[in-house]
């Protein structure tokens, strides 16, 4: 009789040794089977009354060993599970499931054009100067030779900060010229990309915020020819090696002489006629030799130094290159619009 009961315990012990778990559920089944309130070992303890008296002690010892083995195994399984949790067990992975596509995002068309321009000028030694968007009227207007009564200073055109007549949102990146010339000594060779603001009615063609890139080159003996060659190089890098430019006389308070530069766009189809108003030419930027008054205002001797400057809008160039017909699309951040530029660098 006793030996039969001993054999039962032996079988349970053998089975215990072969137990494995794969996850929290099988760990719980193991616990219920060996350590739960109605576990198998408890049932065996109930058999003690059927064991011969002289073997009762031995039987009790065996059951205690079994119980301890079950407890140790449970602890071991628990540790195993904890150390592998987080990394799914191999059996939980569905290797045939489709890959979750992650979206890589895209560059904004304004950034694309800005980066292109920065690269082009970087190759001929222009470094990037970034400055504040909230300016004072001295850097934005006075230093740039724009008199007090100039219409650009009017509240109608310029966003002044609340209750201020001197602090404003810069209306052009030309303010960076004043910032750089008052803090650096020539030779100066910078481009200043950035956002500017004007109090304009928003439409498909104009916005109250937009981007410009300013250029400034100051050194001894800088000539109009240097400027022309620099801008021709820019036009050919930006619009292709065949690009032609023309400079038309113009006026800006901060340059003398001043010019506007057109790039030949071509007249190959109806769109070209519309975009260039039938001329084939597109106005790209304003430029000129830095007015001696500006140099004096910023503490640079015009008898020793001369320089040229230019300023160009970015949105218009982005719209031309990517055939965007409404400037507002550049500021709405509609993901469907922006997604069209994914992969463009
Ligand atoms: N600041 C001018 C504007 O916003 C653009 C410009 C014209 C900048 C001529 C220049 C320049 O540096 O020389 O319309």
mmCIF file of C-alpha atoms and ligand atoms in Angstrom:
data_model
loop_
_atom_site.group_PDB
_atom_site.id
_atom_site.type_symbol
_atom_site.label_atom_id
_atom_site.label_comp_id
_atom_site.label_asym_id
_atom_site.label_seq_id
_atom_site.Cartn_x
_atom_site.Cartn_y
_atom_site.Cartn_z
ATOM 1 C CA UNK A 1 0.000 0.000 0.000
ATOM 2 C CA UNK A 2 2.640 2.499 1.100
ATOM 3 C CA UNK A 3 4.824 1.841 -1.907
ATOM 4 C CA UNK A 4 1.941 2.702 -4.233
ATOM 5 C CA UNK A 5 1.496 6.055 -2.532
ATOM 6 C CA UNK A 6 5.246 6.660 -2.623
ATOM 7 C CA UNK A 7 5.173 5.917 -6.373
ATOM 8 C CA UNK A 8 2.416 8.527 -6.805
ATOM 9 C CA UNK A 9 4.597 11.162 -5.178
ATOM 10 C CA UNK A 10 7.488 10.089 -7.361
ATOM 11 C CA UNK A 11 5.371 10.577 -10.502
ATOM 12 C CA UNK A 12 4.321 14.053 -9.430
ATOM 13 C CA UNK A 13 7.978 14.882 -8.807
ATOM 14 C CA UNK A 14 8.954 13.619 -12.243
ATOM 15 C CA UNK A 15 6.212 15.635 -13.919
ATOM 16 C CA UNK A 16 7.243 18.690 -11.922
ATOM 17 C CA UNK A 17 10.744 18.397 -13.351
ATOM 18 C CA UNK A 18 9.444 18.404 -16.910
ATOM 19 C CA UNK A 19 7.206 21.481 -16.445
ATOM 20 C CA UNK A 20 7.963 24.547 -18.556
ATOM 21 C CA UNK A 21 6.214 27.865 -19.027
ATOM 22 C CA UNK A 22 5.987 30.200 -21.995
ATOM 23 C CA UNK A 23 3.983 33.125 -20.700
ATOM 24 C CA UNK A 24 2.042 34.562 -17.783
ATOM 25 C CA UNK A 25 -0.901 32.233 -18.405
ATOM 26 C CA UNK A 26 1.132 29.062 -18.196
ATOM 27 C CA UNK A 27 2.899 30.421 -15.106
ATOM 28 C CA UNK A 28 -0.472 30.892 -13.468
ATOM 29 C CA UNK A 29 -1.558 27.342 -14.419
ATOM 30 C CA UNK A 30 1.651 26.060 -12.841
ATOM 31 C CA UNK A 31 0.928 28.007 -9.653
ATOM 32 C CA UNK A 32 -2.627 26.716 -9.396
ATOM 33 C CA UNK A 33 -1.478 23.127 -10.017
ATOM 34 C CA UNK A 34 1.324 23.018 -7.440
ATOM 35 C CA UNK A 35 0.770 25.916 -5.026
ATOM 36 C CA UNK A 36 -2.899 26.836 -5.308
ATOM 37 C CA UNK A 37 -5.494 26.209 -2.584
ATOM 38 C CA UNK A 38 -6.433 22.843 -4.123
ATOM 39 C CA UNK A 39 -3.013 21.874 -5.373
ATOM 40 C CA UNK A 40 -1.813 18.318 -6.128
ATOM 41 C CA UNK A 41 0.747 18.242 -3.308
ATOM 42 C CA UNK A 42 -1.926 19.090 -0.732
ATOM 43 C CA UNK A 43 -3.948 16.144 -1.998
ATOM 44 C CA UNK A 44 -0.931 13.897 -1.436
ATOM 45 C CA UNK A 45 -0.604 15.165 2.147
ATOM 46 C CA UNK A 46 -4.128 13.816 2.639
ATOM 47 C CA UNK A 47 -2.809 10.335 1.767
ATOM 48 C CA UNK A 48 -0.519 10.287 4.837
ATOM 49 C CA UNK A 49 -3.134 8.384 6.808
ATOM 50 C CA UNK A 50 -2.760 5.468 4.391
ATOM 51 C CA UNK A 51 1.010 5.274 4.822
ATOM 52 C CA UNK A 52 2.468 2.678 7.160
ATOM 53 C CA UNK A 53 3.391 4.193 10.495
ATOM 54 C CA UNK A 54 7.098 3.442 10.177
ATOM 55 C CA UNK A 55 7.240 5.275 6.864
ATOM 56 C CA UNK A 56 5.069 8.275 7.781
ATOM 57 C CA UNK A 57 8.092 10.414 8.668
ATOM 58 C CA UNK A 58 9.873 9.547 5.418
ATOM 59 C CA UNK A 59 6.662 10.313 3.482
ATOM 60 C CA UNK A 60 6.250 13.680 5.198
ATOM 61 C CA UNK A 61 9.849 14.554 4.381
ATOM 62 C CA UNK A 62 9.343 13.597 0.729
ATOM 63 C CA UNK A 63 6.235 15.736 0.431
ATOM 64 C CA UNK A 64 7.993 18.695 2.017
ATOM 65 C CA UNK A 65 10.816 18.300 -0.506
ATOM 66 C CA UNK A 66 8.279 18.163 -3.298
ATOM 67 C CA UNK A 67 6.540 21.265 -2.024
ATOM 68 C CA UNK A 68 9.839 23.109 -1.778
ATOM 69 C CA UNK A 69 10.858 22.024 -5.276
ATOM 70 C CA UNK A 70 7.542 23.337 -6.634
ATOM 71 C CA UNK A 71 8.035 26.678 -4.845
ATOM 72 C CA UNK A 72 11.583 27.051 -6.137
ATOM 73 C CA UNK A 73 10.530 26.208 -9.651
ATOM 74 C CA UNK A 74 7.726 28.776 -9.467
ATOM 75 C CA UNK A 75 10.153 31.515 -8.357
ATOM 76 C CA UNK A 76 12.529 30.570 -11.150
ATOM 77 C CA UNK A 77 9.774 30.677 -13.768
ATOM 78 C CA UNK A 78 8.627 34.044 -12.467
ATOM 79 C CA UNK A 79 12.111 35.520 -12.773
ATOM 80 C CA UNK A 80 12.484 34.133 -16.269
ATOM 81 C CA UNK A 81 9.240 35.688 -17.355
ATOM 82 C CA UNK A 82 10.084 39.069 -15.849
ATOM 83 C CA UNK A 83 13.471 39.213 -17.533
ATOM 84 C CA UNK A 84 12.000 38.419 -20.935
ATOM 85 C CA UNK A 85 8.901 40.563 -20.623
ATOM 86 C CA UNK A 86 9.068 43.457 -23.073
ATOM 87 C CA UNK A 87 10.835 41.331 -25.609
ATOM 88 C CA UNK A 88 7.960 39.265 -26.870
ATOM 89 C CA UNK A 89 8.468 35.558 -26.850
ATOM 90 C CA UNK A 90 9.142 34.141 -30.276
ATOM 91 C CA UNK A 91 5.801 32.364 -30.416
ATOM 92 C CA UNK A 92 3.882 35.656 -30.045
ATOM 93 C CA UNK A 93 5.481 37.219 -33.128
ATOM 94 C CA UNK A 94 3.577 37.041 -36.365
ATOM 95 C CA UNK A 95 6.387 37.109 -38.878
ATOM 96 C CA UNK A 96 3.945 37.310 -41.769
ATOM 97 C CA UNK A 97 2.291 40.523 -40.560
ATOM 98 C CA UNK A 98 2.777 43.492 -42.935
ATOM 99 C CA UNK A 99 5.436 45.994 -41.899
ATOM 100 C CA UNK A 100 4.149 49.116 -40.218
ATOM 101 C CA UNK A 101 5.167 51.940 -42.580
ATOM 102 C CA UNK A 102 6.624 54.949 -40.823
ATOM 103 C CA UNK A 103 6.302 58.305 -42.438
ATOM 104 C CA UNK A 104 9.604 60.103 -42.975
ATOM 105 C CA UNK A 105 8.074 63.576 -43.228
ATOM 106 C CA UNK A 106 9.106 66.147 -45.792
ATOM 107 C CA UNK A 107 10.798 69.496 -46.048
ATOM 108 C CA UNK A 108 8.654 72.573 -46.436
ATOM 109 C CA UNK A 109 8.963 74.096 -49.944
ATOM 110 C CA UNK A 110 10.164 77.379 -48.407
ATOM 111 C CA UNK A 111 12.942 75.476 -46.593
ATOM 112 C CA UNK A 112 13.823 73.660 -49.801
ATOM 113 C CA UNK A 113 14.377 76.946 -51.650
ATOM 114 C CA UNK A 114 16.121 78.571 -48.680
ATOM 115 C CA UNK A 115 18.542 75.650 -48.374
ATOM 116 C CA UNK A 116 19.271 75.788 -52.073
ATOM 117 C CA UNK A 117 20.083 79.503 -51.895
ATOM 118 C CA UNK A 118 22.213 79.076 -48.761
ATOM 119 C CA UNK A 119 24.180 76.319 -50.508
ATOM 120 C CA UNK A 120 24.734 78.338 -53.661
ATOM 121 C CA UNK A 121 26.123 81.338 -51.798
ATOM 122 C CA UNK A 122 27.992 79.115 -49.346
ATOM 123 C CA UNK A 123 30.066 77.805 -52.251
ATOM 124 C CA UNK A 124 31.437 81.304 -52.899
ATOM 125 C CA UNK A 125 32.198 82.117 -49.285
ATOM 126 C CA UNK A 126 29.008 83.711 -47.953
ATOM 127 C CA UNK A 127 28.221 82.689 -44.396
ATOM 128 C CA UNK A 128 24.758 82.674 -42.853
ATOM 129 C CA UNK A 129 23.854 85.473 -40.441
ATOM 130 C CA UNK A 130 20.633 85.066 -38.507
ATOM 131 C CA UNK A 131 19.119 87.871 -36.539
ATOM 132 C CA UNK A 132 16.032 88.894 -34.575
ATOM 133 C CA UNK A 133 12.577 89.217 -36.091
ATOM 134 C CA UNK A 134 11.540 91.803 -33.513
ATOM 135 C CA UNK A 135 13.593 94.836 -34.437
ATOM 136 C CA UNK A 136 13.858 98.486 -33.551
ATOM 137 C CA UNK A 137 13.187 101.185 -36.085
ATOM 138 C CA UNK A 138 16.827 102.233 -36.147
ATOM 139 C CA UNK A 139 18.092 98.920 -37.578
ATOM 140 C CA UNK A 140 15.056 98.382 -39.770
ATOM 141 C CA UNK A 141 14.738 101.939 -41.147
ATOM 142 C CA UNK A 142 17.041 104.735 -39.931
ATOM 143 C CA UNK A 143 20.350 102.920 -40.330
ATOM 144 C CA UNK A 144 19.139 101.784 -43.736
ATOM 145 C CA UNK A 145 18.810 105.400 -44.837
ATOM 146 C CA UNK A 146 15.022 105.323 -44.737
ATOM 147 C CA UNK A 147 13.854 108.742 -43.472
ATOM 148 C CA UNK A 148 11.291 109.272 -40.728
ATOM 149 C CA UNK A 149 8.633 110.354 -43.171
ATOM 150 C CA UNK A 150 9.080 107.380 -45.487
ATOM 151 C CA UNK A 151 5.745 105.701 -46.183
ATOM 152 C CA UNK A 152 7.164 102.276 -45.254
ATOM 153 C CA UNK A 153 7.246 103.452 -41.652
ATOM 154 C CA UNK A 154 3.523 104.007 -41.689
ATOM 155 C CA UNK A 155 1.387 101.919 -39.357
ATOM 156 C CA UNK A 156 -0.407 100.801 -42.495
ATOM 157 C CA UNK A 157 2.637 98.903 -43.687
ATOM 158 C CA UNK A 158 4.548 97.991 -40.558
ATOM 159 C CA UNK A 159 3.502 95.931 -37.558
ATOM 160 C CA UNK A 160 4.612 97.831 -34.469
ATOM 161 C CA UNK A 161 4.593 96.071 -31.119
ATOM 162 C CA UNK A 162 1.714 97.022 -28.868
ATOM 163 C CA UNK A 163 2.085 100.531 -27.430
ATOM 164 C CA UNK A 164 5.436 101.022 -29.122
ATOM 165 C CA UNK A 165 6.538 103.423 -31.820
ATOM 166 C CA UNK A 166 10.033 102.014 -32.051
ATOM 167 C CA UNK A 167 9.738 98.237 -31.701
ATOM 168 C CA UNK A 168 8.425 96.416 -34.711
ATOM 169 C CA UNK A 169 8.389 93.177 -36.659
ATOM 170 C CA UNK A 170 11.124 93.611 -39.237
ATOM 171 C CA UNK A 171 9.729 94.477 -42.643
ATOM 172 C CA UNK A 172 12.778 93.159 -44.494
ATOM 173 C CA UNK A 173 15.978 91.263 -43.816
ATOM 174 C CA UNK A 174 17.925 94.425 -44.669
ATOM 175 C CA UNK A 175 17.855 95.108 -40.914
ATOM 176 C CA UNK A 176 20.425 92.317 -40.583
ATOM 177 C CA UNK A 177 22.804 94.440 -42.685
ATOM 178 C CA UNK A 178 22.762 97.087 -39.948
ATOM 179 C CA UNK A 179 23.135 94.462 -37.202
ATOM 180 C CA UNK A 180 26.185 92.936 -38.892
ATOM 181 C CA UNK A 181 27.876 96.165 -39.998
ATOM 182 C CA UNK A 182 27.677 97.614 -36.484
ATOM 183 C CA UNK A 183 29.199 94.528 -34.897
ATOM 184 C CA UNK A 184 31.676 93.169 -37.473
ATOM 185 C CA UNK A 185 34.603 94.672 -39.307
ATOM 186 C CA UNK A 186 34.972 94.336 -43.096
ATOM 187 C CA UNK A 187 35.513 92.207 -45.035
ATOM 188 C CA UNK A 188 31.895 91.138 -44.563
ATOM 189 C CA UNK A 189 30.343 88.482 -46.747
ATOM 190 C CA UNK A 190 27.012 87.234 -45.400
ATOM 191 C CA UNK A 191 23.592 86.099 -46.431
ATOM 192 C CA UNK A 192 20.702 86.522 -44.030
ATOM 193 C CA UNK A 193 17.725 84.232 -44.574
ATOM 194 C CA UNK A 194 14.642 84.804 -42.477
ATOM 195 C CA UNK A 195 11.046 85.720 -41.970
ATOM 196 C CA UNK A 196 9.706 89.240 -42.446
ATOM 197 C CA UNK A 197 6.327 90.849 -41.797
ATOM 198 C CA UNK A 198 4.208 93.453 -43.505
ATOM 199 C CA UNK A 199 0.745 94.684 -42.813
ATOM 200 C CA UNK A 200 -0.720 93.517 -46.099
ATOM 201 C CA UNK A 201 -4.070 92.088 -46.990
ATOM 202 C CA UNK A 202 -3.750 88.331 -47.367
ATOM 203 C CA UNK A 203 -4.593 87.060 -50.847
ATOM 204 C CA UNK A 204 -3.447 84.349 -53.217
ATOM 205 C CA UNK A 205 -0.480 86.564 -54.147
ATOM 206 C CA UNK A 206 0.523 88.309 -50.940
ATOM 207 C CA UNK A 207 0.771 87.495 -47.271
ATOM 208 C CA UNK A 208 1.520 89.401 -44.085
ATOM 209 C CA UNK A 209 4.503 87.129 -43.398
ATOM 210 C CA UNK A 210 7.037 85.845 -45.859
ATOM 211 C CA UNK A 211 10.722 84.997 -46.208
ATOM 212 C CA UNK A 212 13.652 86.843 -47.701
ATOM 213 C CA UNK A 213 17.337 86.239 -48.182
ATOM 214 C CA UNK A 214 19.538 89.296 -47.820
ATOM 215 C CA UNK A 215 23.085 89.413 -49.120
ATOM 216 C CA UNK A 216 25.844 91.789 -48.116
ATOM 217 C CA UNK A 217 29.429 92.036 -49.302
ATOM 218 C CA UNK A 218 31.722 94.761 -47.980
ATOM 219 C CA UNK A 219 35.418 95.035 -48.665
ATOM 220 C CA UNK A 220 37.944 97.344 -50.311
ATOM 221 C CA UNK A 221 37.335 97.952 -54.023
ATOM 222 C CA UNK A 222 34.046 96.088 -54.350
ATOM 223 C CA UNK A 223 32.460 97.117 -57.632
ATOM 224 C CA UNK A 224 29.140 96.919 -59.432
ATOM 225 C CA UNK A 225 30.780 94.360 -61.754
ATOM 226 C CA UNK A 226 31.479 92.115 -58.735
ATOM 227 C CA UNK A 227 27.817 92.281 -57.834
ATOM 228 C CA UNK A 228 26.677 91.514 -61.353
ATOM 229 C CA UNK A 229 28.961 88.495 -61.630
ATOM 230 C CA UNK A 230 27.898 87.181 -58.216
ATOM 231 C CA UNK A 231 24.225 87.467 -59.119
ATOM 232 C CA UNK A 232 24.761 85.883 -62.533
ATOM 233 C CA UNK A 233 26.467 82.952 -60.823
ATOM 234 C CA UNK A 234 23.504 82.686 -58.467
ATOM 235 C CA UNK A 235 20.953 82.781 -61.309
ATOM 236 C CA UNK A 236 22.766 80.031 -63.241
ATOM 237 C CA UNK A 237 23.087 77.790 -60.180
ATOM 238 C CA UNK A 238 19.450 78.337 -59.295
ATOM 239 C CA UNK A 239 17.772 78.396 -62.711
ATOM 240 C CA UNK A 240 20.166 76.419 -64.883
ATOM 241 C CA UNK A 241 23.378 77.109 -66.811
ATOM 242 C CA UNK A 242 21.477 78.764 -69.679
ATOM 243 C CA UNK A 243 19.923 81.388 -67.378
ATOM 244 C CA UNK A 244 20.220 85.010 -68.506
ATOM 245 C CA UNK A 245 19.852 88.003 -66.215
ATOM 246 C CA UNK A 246 19.128 91.662 -66.761
ATOM 247 C CA UNK A 247 19.512 94.558 -64.346
ATOM 248 C CA UNK A 248 16.970 97.347 -64.513
ATOM 249 C CA UNK A 249 17.656 100.697 -62.784
ATOM 250 C CA UNK A 250 15.540 101.069 -59.655
ATOM 251 C CA UNK A 251 15.449 102.831 -56.324
ATOM 252 C CA UNK A 252 16.033 101.655 -52.760
ATOM 253 C CA UNK A 253 16.983 104.051 -49.953
ATOM 254 C CA UNK A 254 19.895 101.868 -48.844
ATOM 255 C CA UNK A 255 21.638 101.393 -52.204
ATOM 256 C CA UNK A 256 23.025 103.761 -54.813
ATOM 257 C CA UNK A 257 22.861 102.932 -57.631
ATOM 258 C CA UNK A 258 20.020 100.445 -57.227
ATOM 259 C CA UNK A 259 18.679 97.821 -59.575
ATOM 260 C CA UNK A 260 16.139 95.082 -59.914
ATOM 261 C CA UNK A 261 17.272 91.820 -61.391
ATOM 262 C CA UNK A 262 15.209 89.732 -63.784
ATOM 263 C CA UNK A 263 15.912 86.173 -64.854
ATOM 264 C CA UNK A 264 14.913 84.988 -68.293
ATOM 265 C CA UNK A 265 12.203 82.425 -67.718
ATOM 266 C CA UNK A 266 11.230 81.778 -71.338
ATOM 267 C CA UNK A 267 8.031 81.948 -73.334
ATOM 268 C CA UNK A 268 7.368 78.341 -74.197
ATOM 269 C CA UNK A 269 3.763 77.983 -73.190
ATOM 270 C CA UNK A 270 0.701 79.859 -72.032
ATOM 271 C CA UNK A 271 1.758 79.648 -68.376
ATOM 272 C CA UNK A 272 5.055 81.352 -69.195
ATOM 273 C CA UNK A 273 3.166 84.218 -70.849
ATOM 274 C CA UNK A 274 0.937 84.592 -67.809
ATOM 275 C CA UNK A 275 3.746 84.370 -65.221
ATOM 276 C CA UNK A 276 6.062 86.771 -67.041
ATOM 277 C CA UNK A 277 3.287 89.071 -68.286
ATOM 278 C CA UNK A 278 4.296 88.268 -71.839
ATOM 279 C CA UNK A 279 7.903 89.435 -71.483
ATOM 280 C CA UNK A 280 9.649 86.147 -70.712
ATOM 281 C CA UNK A 281 11.472 87.896 -67.829
ATOM 282 C CA UNK A 282 10.863 87.407 -64.129
ATOM 283 C CA UNK A 283 11.854 89.811 -61.399
ATOM 284 C CA UNK A 284 13.831 87.941 -58.747
ATOM 285 C CA UNK A 285 15.556 90.465 -56.506
ATOM 286 C CA UNK A 286 16.538 94.017 -55.611
ATOM 287 C CA UNK A 287 20.178 94.990 -55.334
ATOM 288 C CA UNK A 288 22.704 97.787 -55.502
ATOM 289 C CA UNK A 289 25.872 99.311 -54.147
ATOM 290 C CA UNK A 290 25.548 99.991 -50.430
ATOM 291 C CA UNK A 291 24.726 103.700 -50.013
ATOM 292 C CA UNK A 292 27.643 105.573 -48.338
ATOM 293 C CA UNK A 293 25.127 106.935 -45.812
ATOM 294 C CA UNK A 294 24.392 103.379 -44.658
ATOM 295 C CA UNK A 295 28.102 102.690 -44.208
ATOM 296 C CA UNK A 296 28.506 105.916 -42.202
ATOM 297 C CA UNK A 297 25.428 105.113 -40.056
ATOM 298 C CA UNK A 298 27.005 101.768 -39.186
ATOM 299 C CA UNK A 299 30.498 103.105 -38.501
ATOM 300 C CA UNK A 300 32.215 101.953 -41.694
ATOM 301 C CA UNK A 301 34.347 104.446 -43.619
ATOM 302 C CA UNK A 302 32.968 104.804 -47.178
ATOM 303 C CA UNK A 303 36.300 106.279 -48.300
ATOM 304 C CA UNK A 304 37.954 102.937 -47.558
ATOM 305 C CA UNK A 305 35.233 100.402 -48.097
ATOM 306 C CA UNK A 306 32.481 99.795 -50.586
ATOM 307 C CA UNK A 307 30.040 96.975 -51.002
ATOM 308 C CA UNK A 308 26.959 95.561 -52.615
ATOM 309 C CA UNK A 309 23.732 94.223 -51.178
ATOM 310 C CA UNK A 310 20.762 92.336 -52.476
ATOM 311 C CA UNK A 311 17.472 91.056 -51.168
ATOM 312 C CA UNK A 312 15.149 88.453 -52.613
ATOM 313 C CA UNK A 313 11.800 86.937 -51.749
ATOM 314 C CA UNK A 314 11.555 83.203 -51.212
ATOM 315 C CA UNK A 315 7.860 82.431 -51.557
ATOM 316 C CA UNK A 316 7.686 83.637 -55.137
ATOM 317 C CA UNK A 317 10.650 81.478 -56.116
ATOM 318 C CA UNK A 318 9.112 78.478 -54.348
ATOM 319 C CA UNK A 319 5.821 79.098 -56.143
ATOM 320 C CA UNK A 320 7.578 79.291 -59.504
ATOM 321 C CA UNK A 321 9.679 76.197 -59.011
ATOM 322 C CA UNK A 322 6.921 74.030 -57.594
ATOM 323 C CA UNK A 323 4.035 75.539 -59.583
ATOM 324 C CA UNK A 324 2.140 76.656 -56.482
ATOM 325 C CA UNK A 325 -0.630 79.073 -57.394
ATOM 326 C CA UNK A 326 -1.707 80.333 -53.956
ATOM 327 C CA UNK A 327 0.825 81.736 -51.464
ATOM 328 C CA UNK A 328 -1.487 80.881 -48.555
ATOM 329 C CA UNK A 329 -0.793 77.191 -49.080
ATOM 330 C CA UNK A 330 2.742 77.856 -47.855
ATOM 331 C CA UNK A 331 1.464 78.931 -44.447
ATOM 332 C CA UNK A 332 -1.456 76.606 -43.819
ATOM 333 C CA UNK A 333 0.574 73.489 -43.063
ATOM 334 C CA UNK A 334 -2.003 71.237 -44.638
ATOM 335 C CA UNK A 335 -0.380 67.800 -44.431
ATOM 336 C CA UNK A 336 -1.819 66.806 -47.827
ATOM 337 C CA UNK A 337 -0.042 69.754 -49.438
ATOM 338 C CA UNK A 338 3.224 69.201 -47.550
ATOM 339 C CA UNK A 339 3.288 65.460 -48.251
ATOM 340 C CA UNK A 340 3.769 66.221 -51.939
ATOM 341 C CA UNK A 341 7.316 67.328 -51.119
ATOM 342 C CA UNK A 342 8.393 64.150 -49.384
ATOM 343 C CA UNK A 343 11.598 62.872 -50.874
ATOM 344 C CA UNK A 344 12.510 66.275 -52.308
ATOM 345 C CA UNK A 345 15.833 67.550 -50.963
HETATM 346 N N1 LIG B 1 14.748 95.210 -48.629
HETATM 347 C C1 LIG B 1 14.185 95.239 -49.968
HETATM 348 C C2 LIG B 1 12.744 94.829 -49.902
HETATM 349 O O1 LIG B 1 12.324 94.258 -48.938
HETATM 350 C C3 LIG B 1 14.933 94.346 -50.892
HETATM 351 C C4 LIG B 1 16.304 94.816 -51.190
HETATM 352 C C5 LIG B 1 16.557 95.655 -52.262
HETATM 353 C C6 LIG B 1 17.365 94.450 -50.377
HETATM 354 C C7 LIG B 1 17.829 96.088 -52.555
HETATM 355 C C8 LIG B 1 18.654 94.907 -50.668
HETATM 356 C C9 LIG B 1 18.859 95.743 -51.770
HETATM 357 O O2 LIG B 1 19.712 94.565 -49.908
HETATM 358 O O3 LIG B 1 20.134 96.148 -52.027
HETATM 359 O O4 LIG B 1 12.010 95.067 -50.830
#
